[in-house]
Structures are given as structure tokens and as C-alpha cells.
Short mmCIF file of C-alpha atoms in Angstrom, two decimals:
data_model
loop_
_atom_site.label_atom_id
_atom_site.label_comp_id
_atom_site.label_asym_id
_atom_site.label_seq_id
_atom_site.Cartn_x
_atom_site.Cartn_y
_atom_site.Cartn_z
CA MET A 1 -24.83 -37.29 20.68
CA ASN A 2 -25.78 -34.49 18.13
CA MET A 3 -23.98 -33.39 15.21
CA LEU A 4 -24.13 -31.29 12.41
CA THR A 5 -23.48 -32.68 9.21
CA PHE A 6 -22.92 -30.44 6.13
CA ASP A 7 -23.49 -32.12 2.49
CA LYS A 8 -19.98 -32.27 0.60
CA THR A 9 -21.73 -31.85 -3.04
CA GLU A 10 -23.83 -28.32 -1.64
CA ILE A 11 -19.89 -27.32 -0.40
CA GLN A 12 -18.66 -28.44 -3.62
CA LYS A 13 -20.88 -26.32 -6.10
CA GLN A 14 -19.70 -22.90 -4.23
CA ASN A 15 -17.17 -21.01 -6.12
CA LYS A 16 -15.56 -19.21 -3.49
CA PRO A 17 -15.56 -19.92 0.73
CA PHE A 18 -18.02 -19.47 2.47
CA ILE A 19 -15.54 -17.30 5.17
CA ALA A 20 -14.24 -15.20 1.79
CA GLU A 21 -17.76 -14.39 0.72
CA ALA A 22 -18.42 -13.10 4.01
CA VAL A 23 -15.70 -11.37 4.21
CA PHE A 24 -15.82 -9.87 0.49
CA ALA A 25 -19.83 -8.61 1.72
CA VAL A 26 -18.58 -6.86 4.56
CA GLU A 27 -16.01 -4.83 2.97
CA THR A 28 -18.31 -4.28 -0.13
CA SER A 29 -21.14 -2.79 2.59
CA GLN A 30 -18.49 -0.73 4.47
CA ALA A 31 -17.17 0.75 0.67
CA MET A 32 -20.52 1.47 -0.58
CA GLU A 33 -21.58 3.00 2.71
CA LYS A 34 -18.23 5.49 2.56
CA GLN A 35 -19.44 6.52 -0.72
CA VAL A 36 -22.73 7.22 0.73
CA LYS A 37 -21.42 9.44 3.12
CA ALA A 38 -18.46 11.18 1.17
CA LYS A 39 -21.27 11.99 -1.43
CA GLN A 40 -23.93 13.27 0.96
CA LEU A 41 -21.24 15.53 2.69
CA LEU A 42 -20.11 17.25 -0.77
CA ASP A 43 -24.13 17.67 -1.61
CA ARG A 44 -23.56 19.51 1.73
CA LEU A 45 -20.82 21.25 1.49
CA PHE A 46 -20.77 21.74 -2.05
CA PRO A 47 -23.74 21.44 -3.61
CA LEU A 48 -24.15 21.34 -7.82
CA GLU A 49 -26.41 23.08 -8.87
CA ASN A 50 -28.34 20.65 -10.45
CA GLY A 51 -28.79 17.16 -9.13
CA SER A 52 -26.41 15.74 -6.70
CA HIS A 53 -22.98 13.98 -6.35
CA LYS A 54 -24.47 10.54 -5.88
CA ASP A 55 -25.35 10.22 -9.46
CA VAL A 56 -22.16 11.71 -10.59
CA THR A 57 -20.64 10.05 -13.41
CA ALA A 58 -17.34 11.91 -14.40
CA TYR A 59 -16.11 15.32 -13.37
CA VAL A 60 -14.41 17.07 -15.68
CA ILE A 61 -12.58 20.36 -15.66
CA ASP A 62 -14.15 23.30 -17.89
CA TYR A 63 -12.11 26.70 -18.49
CA ARG A 64 -12.74 27.79 -14.73
CA HIS A 65 -15.48 25.46 -12.97
CA VAL A 66 -15.92 21.73 -12.74
CA MET A 67 -18.52 19.90 -14.43
CA ALA A 68 -20.55 17.18 -12.78
CA TYR A 69 -21.91 14.60 -15.70
CA PHE A 70 -24.75 12.05 -14.89
CA LYS A 71 -25.57 8.86 -16.67
CA ASP A 72 -28.64 10.22 -18.71
CA GLY A 73 -26.24 13.04 -20.30
CA ARG A 74 -27.32 15.59 -18.00
CA HIS A 75 -24.59 18.06 -16.81
CA SER A 76 -24.14 20.73 -14.23
CA GLY A 77 -21.88 22.90 -12.54
CA LEU A 78 -21.36 23.77 -8.43
CA LYS A 79 -23.96 25.80 -6.90
CA HIS A 80 -21.02 28.15 -6.00
CA PRO A 81 -18.70 27.93 -8.71
CA LYS A 82 -15.52 30.10 -6.15
CA HIS A 83 -15.67 26.86 -4.02
CA PHE A 84 -13.42 25.27 -6.95
CA VAL A 85 -9.86 26.23 -6.87
CA ALA A 86 -7.96 23.72 -8.16
CA PHE A 87 -6.93 20.21 -9.26
CA THR A 88 -4.26 17.34 -10.40
CA GLY A 89 -4.18 15.49 -13.37
CA GLU A 90 -5.67 16.38 -16.73
CA LYS A 91 -8.77 18.59 -17.14
CA GLU A 92 -10.62 15.66 -18.93
CA ASP A 93 -10.10 13.29 -15.84
CA PRO A 94 -9.17 14.93 -12.66
CA GLU A 95 -7.91 12.93 -10.35
CA SER A 96 -8.11 14.93 -7.19
CA ILE A 97 -10.18 18.44 -7.40
CA LEU A 98 -9.33 21.23 -4.31
CA PHE A 99 -11.93 23.18 -2.93
CA ARG A 100 -11.99 25.97 -0.91
CA ASP A 101 -15.14 26.94 1.69
CA GLY A 102 -16.03 29.99 2.93
CA THR A 103 -13.56 29.87 5.75
CA GLY A 104 -10.92 29.42 3.62
CA SER A 105 -10.11 25.96 4.39
CA HIS A 106 -9.36 23.53 1.80
CA VAL A 107 -10.91 20.32 0.61
CA GLU A 108 -9.30 18.30 -1.54
CA VAL A 109 -11.85 14.99 -3.23
CA THR A 110 -9.56 12.43 -4.34
CA LEU A 111 -11.30 10.27 -7.54
CA GLY A 112 -10.95 6.85 -7.94
CA CYS A 113 -10.39 5.66 -11.00
CA HIS A 114 -12.28 4.19 -13.55
CA LYS A 115 -13.27 0.21 -13.50
CA GLY A 116 -13.15 -0.15 -17.42
CA THR A 117 -16.38 -2.38 -17.65
CA GLY A 118 -17.74 -0.75 -20.86
CA CYS A 119 -20.47 0.92 -19.21
CA VAL A 120 -21.42 4.43 -17.45
CA GLU A 121 -21.38 3.66 -13.38
CA LEU A 122 -21.23 5.94 -10.95
CA ILE A 123 -17.81 8.03 -10.09
CA ASP A 124 -15.89 6.59 -6.25
CA ILE A 125 -14.74 8.90 -4.21
CA GLU A 126 -11.19 7.49 -3.14
CA ASP A 127 -10.34 10.22 -0.53
CA ILE A 128 -11.87 13.44 0.95
CA GLN A 129 -8.91 15.22 2.90
CA LEU A 130 -10.08 18.32 5.16
CA GLU A 131 -8.03 20.54 6.12
CA THR A 132 -7.06 21.74 9.17
CA CYS A 133 -4.71 24.04 11.62
CA THR A 134 -2.86 23.65 14.35
CA THR A 135 -1.48 27.09 15.75
CA PHE A 136 1.41 27.66 18.34
CA PRO A 137 1.27 29.43 21.57
CA GLN A 138 2.12 33.45 21.38
CA GLU A 139 6.00 32.41 22.97
CA MET A 140 5.82 30.43 19.85
CA ALA A 141 5.45 33.44 17.34
CA GLY A 142 8.00 33.49 15.24
CA MET A 143 6.63 29.44 13.99
CA SER A 144 4.31 29.43 11.40
CA ALA A 145 0.75 27.37 11.85
CA MET A 146 0.97 23.45 10.47
CA ARG A 147 -1.78 22.46 7.59
CA HIS A 148 -2.49 19.00 8.51
CA TRP A 149 -5.17 17.08 6.25
CA ILE A 150 -7.50 14.91 8.05
CA SER A 151 -9.08 11.67 5.58
CA LEU A 152 -12.39 11.19 5.99
CA VAL A 153 -12.56 7.97 3.50
CA LYS A 154 -9.22 6.24 4.01
CA GLY A 155 -8.84 5.36 7.64
CA ASP A 156 -6.22 3.51 9.67
CA GLU A 157 -5.60 0.34 10.75
CA LYS A 158 -8.76 0.85 12.95
CA GLY A 159 -10.77 2.61 10.52
CA LYS A 160 -10.82 6.02 12.51
CA PRO A 161 -9.56 9.18 10.21
CA ARG A 162 -6.35 9.43 9.64
CA ALA A 163 -4.47 12.51 9.88
CA CYS A 164 -1.12 13.59 8.18
CA THR A 165 1.22 16.70 7.59
CA GLU A 166 2.21 17.00 3.92
CA GLU A 167 3.08 19.48 1.33
CA LYS A 168 0.75 19.33 -1.89
CA GLU A 169 1.43 21.00 -5.29
CA TYR A 170 -2.19 21.81 -7.46
CA THR A 171 -3.17 22.85 -11.10
CA ALA A 172 -5.06 26.84 -10.16
CA LYS A 173 -8.10 26.74 -12.09
CA ASN A 174 -6.65 29.84 -14.00
CA GLY A 175 -3.58 27.34 -14.94
CA ASP A 176 -1.03 28.24 -12.30
CA ASP A 177 0.50 26.65 -9.67
CA TYR A 178 -1.02 26.36 -6.80
CA PRO A 179 0.73 24.76 -3.87
CA LEU A 180 -0.10 24.21 -0.25
CA GLY A 181 2.84 23.40 2.29
CA CYS A 182 3.06 22.26 5.71
CA CYS A 183 3.34 25.53 6.73
CA TYR A 184 1.73 28.96 6.82
CA THR A 185 1.50 32.24 8.27
CA MET A 186 -1.82 33.48 9.54
CA SER A 187 -2.72 36.73 8.44
#
């Protein structure tokens, strides 16, 4: 009879159980892949004047502009500054940045928290939510259109993009309130 044998001393030397290590490796790989894809999407939709979102260590709101900072101290604004419309959090450390594309749809980029390692690290994108609109048939003309948010980075329990309807409030780049309700009228 063939039986597999394990060296108990080798197993005892490991700090983490093998299964936990394998799960952690898969989760880390998936998280890194999502970060790469999220930053590629930002490069395509809202490119920087110089550089790439994949190399950004911090975003700062400077007057009415988003500035992206890199490890070497360089910084860049957006190639099309008009895409930036609002933010949440502090100007020096925004929690999220709201963009509006050429069609008028909003895209919210939620930034991850700082790791506090003492080193300059690349910023994490916690989530990217795309605004979508549900319109109603003409016989329901009195109703407004519904605003939905599709989450691209945070998925449901099956890993699929998650949709939600919620009211959101931001600070506009001029300092005014910038509310986005669940419903809005089509013009």
C-alpha cells in the first residue's frame, strides 16, 4: 500500500497553515488584479496630463483641480480638468473623487485608506461606481428617471458587479454642495 508521508518538523516550522497561505495568495492576487484593472479604467476614462493612475501615491484637491502625486515627487492634473466635478472628505486627503464624463454620467472613485507603513506607497482604489439611468415608459411620464450605481471593484457574494440606488452628497470643486439623489428628471 502506498501512503504519503509528511515530515512533521517541516510542517511545524511553517508560521501559517498551508491552506490559509494558499487562500491568502489567491485573495491577494485577485485584489492586485482588480487594482490594475481599476487604474487602467481610470487611465482610459480620465487620463492624467502626464503619467498613469497606476503610479499614483496620493490624490489632492488643489483649488478646483485634482492633482495626482507620484513616488518621485512629480505631480499631474487631469488631461481634461472639466471631468472633475466634486469630492468627499478633505481636500488634502479625499475619500472619494467624482468625475463626469462627456455624456454627463458620473463616476465615483472611492480611495482606499492609507496603510501607515511609513513608506510612500501606491494608492488603492477601494471602488469605482458608474452611474446608470433607468427610464420609464411614456405612460409613466410623471415619474422621474432612477439613478443607479454599479460597483465595479466591490462585487456581490459571487464576485459580480453590484448595483445600488442611494442618495449621495459631495462637495463641488467650487465648494458648494453637490447632491445626487436617487431620482432625476431627464431633459
